[in-house]
């Protein structure tokens, strides 16, 4: 059973930065798609960024390109999301997710079958 635990959320002012972490356990094998998703109140869950732990590929939503960076530490089995130049519209619950495949695309939530509990990010203007 894969377990994902997010941390690093908080409250910041517009223009600030946060680094989210997602500690993963229970994997078999080393190649997974892992991603960050967010959901604001009354809005659909949307993909923010994802990568393939087998190496190379990263994927970003247009709304965050140039402001966020996703990375994975294989030794620590931890996924990160560095977010800079945060804006009030980035306010949401952020979730970590994992899957062996990304059948519907690497930024589609239905591609992922393992999810963390989420960490709240609040950006004030």
PDB file of C-alpha atoms in Angstrom:
ATOM      1  CA  UNK A   1       0.000   0.000   0.000  1.00  0.00           C
ATOM      2  CA  UNK A   2       1.497   3.314  -1.096  1.00  0.00           C
ATOM      3  CA  UNK A   3       1.287   6.079   1.489  1.00  0.00           C
ATOM      4  CA  UNK A   4       1.843   9.752   0.722  1.00  0.00           C
ATOM      5  CA  UNK A   5       2.213  12.436   3.380  1.00  0.00           C
ATOM      6  CA  UNK A   6       2.387  16.100   2.411  1.00  0.00           C
ATOM      7  CA  UNK A   7       3.910  18.931   4.410  1.00  0.00           C
ATOM      8  CA  UNK A   8       5.126  22.488   3.928  1.00  0.00           C
ATOM      9  CA  UNK A   9       1.896  24.345   3.350  1.00  0.00           C
ATOM     10  CA  UNK A  10       1.131  27.592   5.134  1.00  0.00           C
ATOM     11  CA  UNK A  11       0.115  31.208   4.798  1.00  0.00           C
ATOM     12  CA  UNK A  12       2.208  33.686   2.845  1.00  0.00           C
ATOM     13  CA  UNK A  13       1.780  37.101   1.289  1.00  0.00           C
ATOM     14  CA  UNK A  14       1.606  37.595  -2.453  1.00  0.00           C
ATOM     15  CA  UNK A  15       5.044  37.319  -3.993  1.00  0.00           C
ATOM     16  CA  UNK A  16       6.228  34.886  -1.355  1.00  0.00           C
ATOM     17  CA  UNK A  17       7.506  31.332  -1.671  1.00  0.00           C
ATOM     18  CA  UNK A  18       6.727  27.926  -0.241  1.00  0.00           C
ATOM     19  CA  UNK A  19       8.252  24.490  -0.646  1.00  0.00           C
ATOM     20  CA  UNK A  20       5.914  21.543  -0.377  1.00  0.00           C
ATOM     21  CA  UNK A  21       7.158  18.056   0.416  1.00  0.00           C
ATOM     22  CA  UNK A  22       5.560  14.660  -0.072  1.00  0.00           C
ATOM     23  CA  UNK A  23       7.074  11.693   1.723  1.00  0.00           C
ATOM     24  CA  UNK A  24       6.245   8.398   0.019  1.00  0.00           C
ATOM     25  CA  UNK A  25       6.318   4.877   1.439  1.00  0.00           C
ATOM     26  CA  UNK A  26       5.204   1.432   0.381  1.00  0.00           C
ATOM     27  CA  UNK A  27       6.468   1.462  -3.195  1.00  0.00           C
ATOM     28  CA  UNK A  28       7.504  -1.598  -5.099  1.00  0.00           C
ATOM     29  CA  UNK A  29       9.891  -0.633  -7.846  1.00  0.00           C
ATOM     30  CA  UNK A  30      11.232   2.829  -8.584  1.00  0.00           C
ATOM     31  CA  UNK A  31       9.292   4.095 -11.577  1.00  0.00           C
ATOM     32  CA  UNK A  32       6.154   6.072 -10.900  1.00  0.00           C
ATOM     33  CA  UNK A  33       4.413   9.161 -12.112  1.00  0.00           C
ATOM     34  CA  UNK A  34       4.145  11.551  -9.179  1.00  0.00           C
ATOM     35  CA  UNK A  35       2.346  14.848  -9.204  1.00  0.00           C
ATOM     36  CA  UNK A  36       0.984  17.810  -7.328  1.00  0.00           C
ATOM     37  CA  UNK A  37      -2.632  18.773  -7.646  1.00  0.00           C
ATOM     38  CA  UNK A  38      -4.651  21.540  -6.052  1.00  0.00           C
ATOM     39  CA  UNK A  39      -8.258  22.211  -5.301  1.00  0.00           C
ATOM     40  CA  UNK A  40      -9.741  25.533  -4.278  1.00  0.00           C
ATOM     41  CA  UNK A  41     -13.210  25.780  -2.702  1.00  0.00           C
ATOM     42  CA  UNK A  42     -15.987  25.189  -5.252  1.00  0.00           C
ATOM     43  CA  UNK A  43     -13.451  24.423  -7.983  1.00  0.00           C
ATOM     44  CA  UNK A  44     -12.338  21.231  -9.683  1.00  0.00           C
ATOM     45  CA  UNK A  45      -9.079  19.585  -8.738  1.00  0.00           C
ATOM     46  CA  UNK A  46      -6.385  20.612 -11.195  1.00  0.00           C
ATOM     47  CA  UNK A  47      -2.943  19.324 -11.995  1.00  0.00           C
ATOM     48  CA  UNK A  48      -0.096  21.666 -11.085  1.00  0.00           C
ATOM     49  CA  UNK A  49       3.044  19.704 -11.909  1.00  0.00           C
ATOM     50  CA  UNK A  50       4.169  16.116 -12.292  1.00  0.00           C
ATOM     51  CA  UNK A  51       7.180  14.028 -13.153  1.00  0.00           C
ATOM     52  CA  UNK A  52       8.274  10.498 -13.912  1.00  0.00           C
ATOM     53  CA  UNK A  53      10.591   9.125 -11.252  1.00  0.00           C
ATOM     54  CA  UNK A  54      12.225   6.934 -13.882  1.00  0.00           C
ATOM     55  CA  UNK A  55      13.980  10.074 -15.055  1.00  0.00           C
ATOM     56  CA  UNK A  56      13.726  13.055 -17.350  1.00  0.00           C
ATOM     57  CA  UNK A  57      10.188  14.196 -17.865  1.00  0.00           C
ATOM     58  CA  UNK A  58       8.461  17.003 -15.990  1.00  0.00           C
ATOM     59  CA  UNK A  59       5.087  18.512 -16.732  1.00  0.00           C
ATOM     60  CA  UNK A  60       3.591  21.843 -15.663  1.00  0.00           C
ATOM     61  CA  UNK A  61       0.228  23.530 -15.906  1.00  0.00           C
ATOM     62  CA  UNK A  62       0.322  26.717 -17.964  1.00  0.00           C
ATOM     63  CA  UNK A  63      -0.902  28.694 -14.961  1.00  0.00           C
ATOM     64  CA  UNK A  64       2.241  27.942 -12.950  1.00  0.00           C
ATOM     65  CA  UNK A  65       4.970  27.645 -15.576  1.00  0.00           C
ATOM     66  CA  UNK A  66       7.981  29.712 -14.629  1.00  0.00           C
ATOM     67  CA  UNK A  67       6.862  29.988 -10.997  1.00  0.00           C
ATOM     68  CA  UNK A  68       7.080  26.428  -9.712  1.00  0.00           C
ATOM     69  CA  UNK A  69       9.557  23.583  -9.938  1.00  0.00           C
ATOM     70  CA  UNK A  70       8.880  19.910  -9.207  1.00  0.00           C
ATOM     71  CA  UNK A  71      11.625  17.545  -8.157  1.00  0.00           C
ATOM     72  CA  UNK A  72      12.088  14.105  -6.637  1.00  0.00           C
ATOM     73  CA  UNK A  73      14.770  12.832  -4.286  1.00  0.00           C
ATOM     74  CA  UNK A  74      15.116   9.121  -5.043  1.00  0.00           C
ATOM     75  CA  UNK A  75      17.195   8.430  -1.933  1.00  0.00           C
ATOM     76  CA  UNK A  76      14.637  10.034   0.378  1.00  0.00           C
ATOM     77  CA  UNK A  77      11.639   8.920  -1.728  1.00  0.00           C
ATOM     78  CA  UNK A  78      10.298  12.442  -1.403  1.00  0.00           C
ATOM     79  CA  UNK A  79       8.586  14.677  -3.932  1.00  0.00           C
ATOM     80  CA  UNK A  80       8.969  18.451  -3.747  1.00  0.00           C
ATOM     81  CA  UNK A  81       7.209  21.459  -5.184  1.00  0.00           C
ATOM     82  CA  UNK A  82       9.043  24.779  -4.982  1.00  0.00           C
ATOM     83  CA  UNK A  83       6.581  27.606  -5.500  1.00  0.00           C
ATOM     84  CA  UNK A  84       7.728  31.196  -6.021  1.00  0.00           C
ATOM     85  CA  UNK A  85       5.932  34.454  -6.815  1.00  0.00           C
ATOM     86  CA  UNK A  86       2.795  33.085  -5.195  1.00  0.00           C
ATOM     87  CA  UNK A  87      -0.471  34.851  -5.930  1.00  0.00           C
ATOM     88  CA  UNK A  88      -3.868  34.799  -4.174  1.00  0.00           C
ATOM     89  CA  UNK A  89      -5.219  32.594  -6.968  1.00  0.00           C
ATOM     90  CA  UNK A  90      -2.737  29.910  -5.879  1.00  0.00           C
ATOM     91  CA  UNK A  91      -4.691  29.506  -2.646  1.00  0.00           C
ATOM     92  CA  UNK A  92      -5.894  25.897  -2.452  1.00  0.00           C
ATOM     93  CA  UNK A  93      -5.433  22.542  -0.799  1.00  0.00           C
ATOM     94  CA  UNK A  94      -2.445  20.907  -2.449  1.00  0.00           C
ATOM     95  CA  UNK A  95      -2.333  17.146  -2.872  1.00  0.00           C
ATOM     96  CA  UNK A  96       0.433  14.745  -3.742  1.00  0.00           C
ATOM     97  CA  UNK A  97      -0.451  11.800  -5.990  1.00  0.00           C
ATOM     98  CA  UNK A  98       1.248   8.761  -7.493  1.00  0.00           C
ATOM     99  CA  UNK A  99       0.576   6.160 -10.133  1.00  0.00           C
ATOM    100  CA  UNK A 100       2.525   3.568 -12.124  1.00  0.00           C
ATOM    101  CA  UNK A 101       1.044   4.915 -15.331  1.00  0.00           C
ATOM    102  CA  UNK A 102      -0.516   8.173 -16.508  1.00  0.00           C
ATOM    103  CA  UNK A 103      -3.118   6.715 -18.811  1.00  0.00           C
ATOM    104  CA  UNK A 104      -5.089   9.966 -19.154  1.00  0.00           C
ATOM    105  CA  UNK A 105      -2.087  12.271 -19.078  1.00  0.00           C
ATOM    106  CA  UNK A 106       0.419  13.261 -16.396  1.00  0.00           C
ATOM    107  CA  UNK A 107      -1.644  16.234 -15.173  1.00  0.00           C
ATOM    108  CA  UNK A 108      -5.022  14.467 -15.134  1.00  0.00           C
ATOM    109  CA  UNK A 109      -6.197  13.527 -11.646  1.00  0.00           C
ATOM    110  CA  UNK A 110      -7.940  10.389 -12.950  1.00  0.00           C
ATOM    111  CA  UNK A 111      -4.520   9.022 -13.929  1.00  0.00           C
ATOM    112  CA  UNK A 112      -3.559   8.712 -10.256  1.00  0.00           C
ATOM    113  CA  UNK A 113      -4.679   6.099  -7.778  1.00  0.00           C
ATOM    114  CA  UNK A 114      -2.657   7.033  -4.696  1.00  0.00           C
ATOM    115  CA  UNK A 115      -3.315  10.325  -2.903  1.00  0.00           C
ATOM    116  CA  UNK A 116      -2.131  12.127   0.181  1.00  0.00           C
ATOM    117  CA  UNK A 117      -4.344  13.988   2.615  1.00  0.00           C
ATOM    118  CA  UNK A 118      -3.329  17.425   1.397  1.00  0.00           C
ATOM    119  CA  UNK A 119      -1.627  20.526   2.743  1.00  0.00           C
ATOM    120  CA  UNK A 120      -3.232  23.971   2.708  1.00  0.00           C
ATOM    121  CA  UNK A 121      -1.624  26.901   0.919  1.00  0.00           C
ATOM    122  CA  UNK A 122      -3.086  30.351   1.548  1.00  0.00           C
ATOM    123  CA  UNK A 123      -1.783  33.441  -0.230  1.00  0.00           C
ATOM    124  CA  UNK A 124      -2.958  36.855   0.895  1.00  0.00           C
ATOM    125  CA  UNK A 125      -2.807  40.026  -1.158  1.00  0.00           C
TER     126      UNK A 125
END
